[in-house]
Coordinates of C-alpha atoms in Angstrom, one line a residue:
M280 CA -0.1 0.1 0.3
T281 CA 1.2 3.7 -1.3
A282 CA 2.0 5.8 2.2
P283 CA -0.3 8.8 1.9
L284 CA 1.9 11.8 0.5
A285 CA 3.0 14.5 3.8
V286 CA 1.8 17.6 2.0
T287 CA -1.6 17.3 0.3
L288 CA -3.8 19.9 -1.6
D289 CA -5.9 21.0 1.4
D290 CA -2.4 21.2 2.8
I291 CA -1.6 24.3 0.0
E292 CA -5.1 25.7 -0.1
R293 CA -4.5 26.4 3.3
A294 CA -1.5 28.0 2.8
A295 CA -2.7 30.0 0.2
L296 CA -5.2 31.7 2.3
R297 CA -2.6 32.1 4.9
L298 CA 0.0 33.5 1.8
R299 CA -3.3 35.9 0.8
G300 CA -1.3 40.0 0.9
H301 CA 2.2 38.3 2.0
I302 CA 3.3 37.4 -1.9
R303 CA 2.5 38.4 -5.4
H304 CA 0.7 36.1 -8.2
T305 CA 3.5 36.2 -10.9
P306 CA 2.4 36.1 -14.4
M307 CA 2.6 33.7 -17.7
L308 CA 3.8 35.1 -20.8
A309 CA 3.3 33.0 -24.2
D310 CA 7.0 32.6 -25.5
P311 CA 6.7 33.1 -28.7
L312 CA 9.7 31.9 -29.8
L313 CA 9.3 27.7 -28.7
A314 CA 5.7 26.9 -30.4
G315 CA 3.0 26.5 -27.5
C316 CA 5.5 27.6 -24.6
L317 CA 4.6 28.9 -21.3
L318 CA 6.9 31.2 -19.0
K319 CA 5.4 31.4 -15.2
L320 CA 7.7 34.5 -14.5
E321 CA 8.1 33.8 -10.9
Y322 CA 11.3 35.5 -10.6
R323 CA 9.4 38.1 -10.2
Q324 CA 8.1 37.1 -6.6
I325 CA 9.1 39.8 -4.1
T326 CA 12.5 38.5 -3.4
G327 CA 13.3 37.5 -6.6
A328 CA 12.4 33.7 -6.5
F329 CA 9.6 31.0 -5.2
K330 CA 11.1 30.3 -1.8
L331 CA 9.1 33.2 -1.0
R332 CA 5.7 31.2 -1.2
G333 CA 7.2 28.2 1.3
A334 CA 9.7 30.7 3.9
T335 CA 6.2 32.8 4.6
N336 CA 4.1 29.7 4.8
A337 CA 6.4 28.5 7.7
V338 CA 6.8 31.9 9.7
L339 CA 3.3 32.7 9.7
S340 CA 2.6 28.7 10.7
L341 CA 5.3 29.3 13.9
S342 CA 4.2 30.0 17.5
P343 CA 4.5 33.2 18.7
D344 CA 7.1 31.6 21.4
Q345 CA 9.4 30.3 18.3
L346 CA 9.1 33.4 16.2
A347 CA 10.6 35.4 19.4
R348 CA 13.5 32.8 19.7
G349 CA 14.0 33.3 15.7
V350 CA 14.5 30.5 12.7
V351 CA 17.5 29.6 10.8
T352 CA 18.0 27.7 7.6
A353 CA 20.8 26.2 5.5
S354 CA 20.4 27.8 2.2
T355 CA 21.9 28.4 -1.7
G356 CA 20.7 32.0 -1.3
N357 CA 17.2 32.4 -2.2
H358 CA 15.5 30.7 0.7
G359 CA 18.0 32.6 2.7
R360 CA 16.4 35.6 1.1
A361 CA 12.8 34.6 1.2
L362 CA 13.4 33.8 5.4
A363 CA 15.0 36.8 6.2
H364 CA 13.0 39.0 4.4
A365 CA 9.5 36.4 5.7
A366 CA 11.4 36.8 9.6
R367 CA 11.7 40.8 9.5
A368 CA 7.6 40.9 8.4
A369 CA 6.8 38.8 11.0
G370 CA 9.3 40.8 13.4
G371 CA 11.1 37.9 14.0
R372 CA 15.2 37.0 14.1
A373 CA 16.7 35.3 11.6
V374 CA 20.4 33.5 11.1
V375 CA 21.2 31.9 7.4
C376 CA 24.2 29.7 7.3
L377 CA 25.5 29.6 4.0
S378 CA 28.8 27.7 2.2
H379 CA 31.4 29.3 0.3
L380 CA 29.8 28.7 -2.5
V381 CA 27.2 30.8 -2.4
P382 CA 27.6 34.1 -4.9
D383 CA 28.3 37.0 -3.1
N384 CA 25.2 39.3 -4.2
K385 CA 22.9 36.8 -2.7
V386 CA 24.7 37.0 0.3
Q387 CA 24.6 40.3 0.5
A388 CA 21.1 40.7 -0.4
I389 CA 20.2 38.4 2.8
R390 CA 22.8 40.8 5.1
D391 CA 20.3 43.9 4.0
L392 CA 17.2 42.1 4.8
G393 CA 18.6 42.2 8.8
A394 CA 19.1 38.6 8.9
E395 CA 22.3 36.9 10.7
V396 CA 24.7 35.3 8.0
R397 CA 27.3 32.6 8.8
I398 CA 29.5 31.4 6.6
I399 CA 30.2 28.0 6.7
G400 CA 32.5 25.5 5.1
Q401 CA 32.1 24.5 1.2
S402 CA 28.9 22.6 1.0
Q403 CA 25.1 23.1 2.0
D404 CA 25.8 19.5 4.0
E405 CA 28.6 21.5 5.9
A406 CA 26.0 24.4 6.1
M407 CA 23.5 21.8 7.7
A408 CA 25.8 21.5 10.4
E409 CA 25.5 24.8 11.6
V410 CA 21.9 24.6 11.3
T411 CA 22.1 21.9 13.9
R412 CA 24.5 23.6 16.6
A413 CA 22.6 26.5 16.5
V414 CA 18.9 24.6 16.9
A415 CA 20.4 22.7 19.6
Q416 CA 22.4 24.7 21.8
E417 CA 20.9 28.2 20.7
G418 CA 16.9 27.2 20.6
L419 CA 16.6 29.0 17.1
T420 CA 13.2 26.8 15.2
E421 CA 14.8 25.3 12.1
V422 CA 13.1 26.5 8.7
P423 CA 14.9 24.0 6.1
P424 CA 15.2 24.9 2.4
F425 CA 12.8 22.7 1.0
D426 CA 12.6 19.4 3.4
H427 CA 9.2 21.1 5.8
P428 CA 5.5 20.3 5.2
D429 CA 5.3 23.8 5.9
V430 CA 7.6 25.2 3.6
V431 CA 6.6 22.5 1.0
A432 CA 3.1 23.4 0.9
G433 CA 4.0 27.2 0.2
Q434 CA 5.9 26.6 -2.6
G435 CA 2.1 24.3 -4.0
T436 CA 0.7 27.3 -4.2
L437 CA 2.9 28.6 -7.2
G438 CA 1.0 25.4 -8.5
L439 CA -2.7 26.8 -8.4
E440 CA -1.8 29.8 -10.0
I441 CA -0.8 27.7 -12.6
L442 CA -3.8 26.1 -13.1
A443 CA -5.7 29.4 -12.2
D444 CA -4.3 30.7 -15.6
C445 CA -4.2 28.0 -17.6
P446 CA -6.3 25.3 -16.2
A447 CA -4.8 22.3 -18.0
P448 CA -1.3 22.5 -18.7
G449 CA 0.4 19.9 -21.2
V450 CA 3.4 19.0 -19.9
V451 CA 5.2 21.5 -16.2
L452 CA 8.5 21.6 -16.2
I453 CA 10.2 22.4 -12.5
P454 CA 13.2 23.1 -11.5
L455 CA 14.2 20.3 -9.6
S456 CA 17.0 20.8 -6.0
G457 CA 16.1 19.6 -2.9
G458 CA 12.8 19.2 -4.4
G459 CA 10.7 21.3 -2.0
L460 CA 9.6 23.2 -5.1
A461 CA 8.7 20.4 -7.3
A462 CA 7.0 18.5 -4.4
G463 CA 4.4 20.9 -4.2
V464 CA 3.4 22.4 -7.1
A465 CA 3.5 18.7 -8.9
A466 CA 1.4 17.6 -5.4
A467 CA -1.5 20.7 -6.4
I468 CA -1.3 20.4 -10.4
R469 CA -1.6 16.4 -9.7
A470 CA -4.9 17.1 -7.4
L471 CA -6.3 19.1 -9.7
S472 CA -5.0 18.1 -13.4
P473 CA -4.0 14.4 -13.3
A474 CA -3.7 14.4 -16.8
T475 CA -0.5 16.7 -16.5
R476 CA 2.2 15.6 -17.4
I477 CA 5.2 16.7 -15.0
I478 CA 8.6 16.7 -15.3
G479 CA 11.5 18.1 -12.8
V480 CA 14.9 19.5 -14.8
S481 CA 18.3 20.0 -13.2
M482 CA 21.7 20.5 -13.8
E483 CA 24.1 17.7 -15.0
R484 CA 26.6 19.2 -12.3
G485 CA 25.6 18.1 -9.1
A486 CA 22.1 17.2 -9.6
A487 CA 21.4 15.3 -6.2
M488 CA 17.3 14.7 -5.9
A489 CA 18.4 13.2 -9.6
A490 CA 20.9 11.0 -8.3
S491 CA 18.9 9.6 -5.3
L492 CA 15.8 8.9 -7.5
A493 CA 17.7 6.9 -9.7
A494 CA 19.4 5.1 -6.5
G495 CA 16.0 4.5 -5.3
H496 CA 17.0 6.7 -1.3
A497 CA 18.6 10.1 -0.5
V498 CA 22.2 9.7 -1.7
E499 CA 25.3 12.3 -1.9
V500 CA 26.6 13.7 -4.7
Q501 CA 29.4 16.2 -4.6
E502 CA 28.4 19.9 -4.8
L503 CA 30.5 21.7 -7.6
P504 CA 30.0 25.0 -9.4
T505 CA 27.6 25.4 -12.0
L506 CA 25.7 28.1 -13.3
A507 CA 22.3 27.0 -11.5
D508 CA 23.9 27.6 -8.3
S509 CA 20.6 27.9 -6.7
L510 CA 20.0 24.0 -7.4
G511 CA 22.9 23.0 -5.7
G512 CA 23.2 20.7 -2.2
G513 CA 21.7 17.5 -1.2
I514 CA 18.8 16.4 -0.2
G515 CA 19.3 15.7 3.1
L516 CA 20.6 11.7 3.9
A517 CA 17.9 11.8 6.4
N518 CA 15.3 13.3 3.8
R519 CA 11.6 13.0 5.1
V520 CA 9.3 14.8 3.1
T521 CA 10.6 15.6 -0.4
F522 CA 12.5 12.3 -1.3
A523 CA 9.2 10.4 -1.3
M524 CA 7.1 13.2 -2.6
C525 CA 9.1 13.4 -5.9
R526 CA 9.4 9.9 -6.4
A527 CA 5.7 9.4 -6.3
L528 CA 4.0 12.5 -8.5
L529 CA 7.3 13.4 -11.3
D530 CA 6.9 11.5 -14.4
D531 CA 10.2 12.3 -15.0
V532 CA 13.3 13.9 -14.8
V533 CA 16.1 15.2 -17.3
L534 CA 19.1 17.0 -16.6
V535 CA 20.4 20.0 -18.6
N536 CA 24.6 21.0 -19.3
E537 CA 25.8 24.3 -18.4
D538 CA 26.1 25.6 -22.4
E539 CA 22.1 24.3 -22.7
I540 CA 21.5 26.6 -19.4
A541 CA 23.6 29.4 -20.9
A542 CA 21.6 29.2 -24.1
A543 CA 18.6 29.1 -22.4
M544 CA 19.2 32.5 -20.1
R545 CA 19.9 33.9 -23.4
H546 CA 16.8 33.1 -24.7
I547 CA 14.5 34.4 -22.1
H548 CA 16.6 37.2 -22.0
S549 CA 15.5 38.1 -25.5
V550 CA 11.8 36.8 -24.7
T551 CA 11.6 38.9 -21.6
G552 CA 14.3 41.4 -21.3
D553 CA 15.0 40.3 -18.0
A554 CA 18.1 38.7 -16.6
V555 CA 17.3 35.5 -14.7
E556 CA 19.7 32.8 -13.1
G557 CA 20.5 29.7 -14.6
A558 CA 18.6 27.8 -12.5
A559 CA 15.6 29.7 -13.5
A560 CA 16.4 28.6 -17.2
V561 CA 16.4 24.9 -16.6
G562 CA 13.0 24.2 -18.3
V563 CA 13.7 26.2 -21.3
A564 CA 16.9 24.7 -21.6
A565 CA 15.3 21.2 -21.8
L566 CA 12.9 22.6 -24.4
L567 CA 15.4 24.2 -26.4
A568 CA 17.8 21.1 -26.2
G569 CA 14.9 18.8 -27.4
R570 CA 15.2 16.7 -24.1
V571 CA 12.2 17.2 -23.8
A572 CA 9.3 18.0 -26.7
C573 CA 7.0 21.3 -26.3
A574 CA 3.5 20.3 -26.4
P575 CA 0.5 22.7 -26.4
A576 CA 0.5 24.9 -22.9
T577 CA 3.9 23.6 -21.7
V578 CA 4.4 25.8 -18.5
C579 CA 7.8 25.7 -17.5
I580 CA 8.6 27.8 -13.8
L581 CA 11.5 30.6 -13.9
S582 CA 11.8 30.2 -10.5
G583 CA 14.3 33.1 -10.0
A584 CA 16.5 36.2 -10.8
N585 CA 19.1 36.2 -8.5
I586 CA 22.1 36.6 -10.8
A587 CA 25.1 38.4 -9.9
P588 CA 25.6 41.3 -12.8
E589 CA 28.9 40.9 -14.1
T590 CA 28.0 36.7 -14.3
F591 CA 25.1 37.6 -16.0
A592 CA 27.0 39.9 -18.2
Q593 CA 29.7 36.6 -18.9
I594 CA 26.5 34.5 -20.5
M595 CA 25.5 37.5 -22.8
K596 CA 28.9 37.3 -24.3
G597 CA 28.2 33.9 -25.1
Q598 CA 30.3 32.4 -22.2
S599 CA 28.8 29.1 -20.2
A600 CA 30.6 29.7 -17.0

């Protein structure tokens, strides 16, 4: 018998009610250069990425005592920025643990929102060790970047928005990292549009969820530099929520290389005029490279735009890394 999912449509709908007035309903744009492709411009979210949904839902679900003592997380950048924003809006303290691989622009953006930043090690797993210590010794409450029901439910509200703007998508392409976005969006879409094909997309360099799904259990992978840096980091060997949900809900997982990500970033800029980060471009990369066929009403989630200007300038000059 299949175990029940940790996050259901009811959880996601409750999160949507909780988030009213705290997040934006981001636009959806038809791509004139990819017939049938719809771009969900989630990078126009308040903090520049989808992570605000899950972080805010988690913070708003805390008790007054937990909020007063403060929250802590490990992040590759966007979740830390979202948690800093959510905690400040709720009047709480946030501590964000980052590895040395996180780009400087993302580190500064977190500091600018009033969070305490701790730079630890060369991987998200090393940053997570500091989170564990802070919870045990400082009494902070952890708000994980993905593996938590409240975070997944918050990300799932993006699935509800997609269906509000495109009631019966043929395919939905979701950037895949720790699986919070993929699990939440897939849970919403699978419940309300069961015929939709749901595909997780990641980079070839260090795709932890893809490797874990292939192995049938959570595995560690080496975290490597990539244009899709927001998709880096492990899923946690003790993963409780997102691995099982991604295994149950995703129809396929596709990997793209650095040149394909760079080409997609340039394509998105030509269509929208905006600079998106590599993680946001992986779905479009899969379509442009022919790894996924562009069926009618194919929705690509463009997840974030927190990219260093100098990095994007290099990409526009034709450099992939």
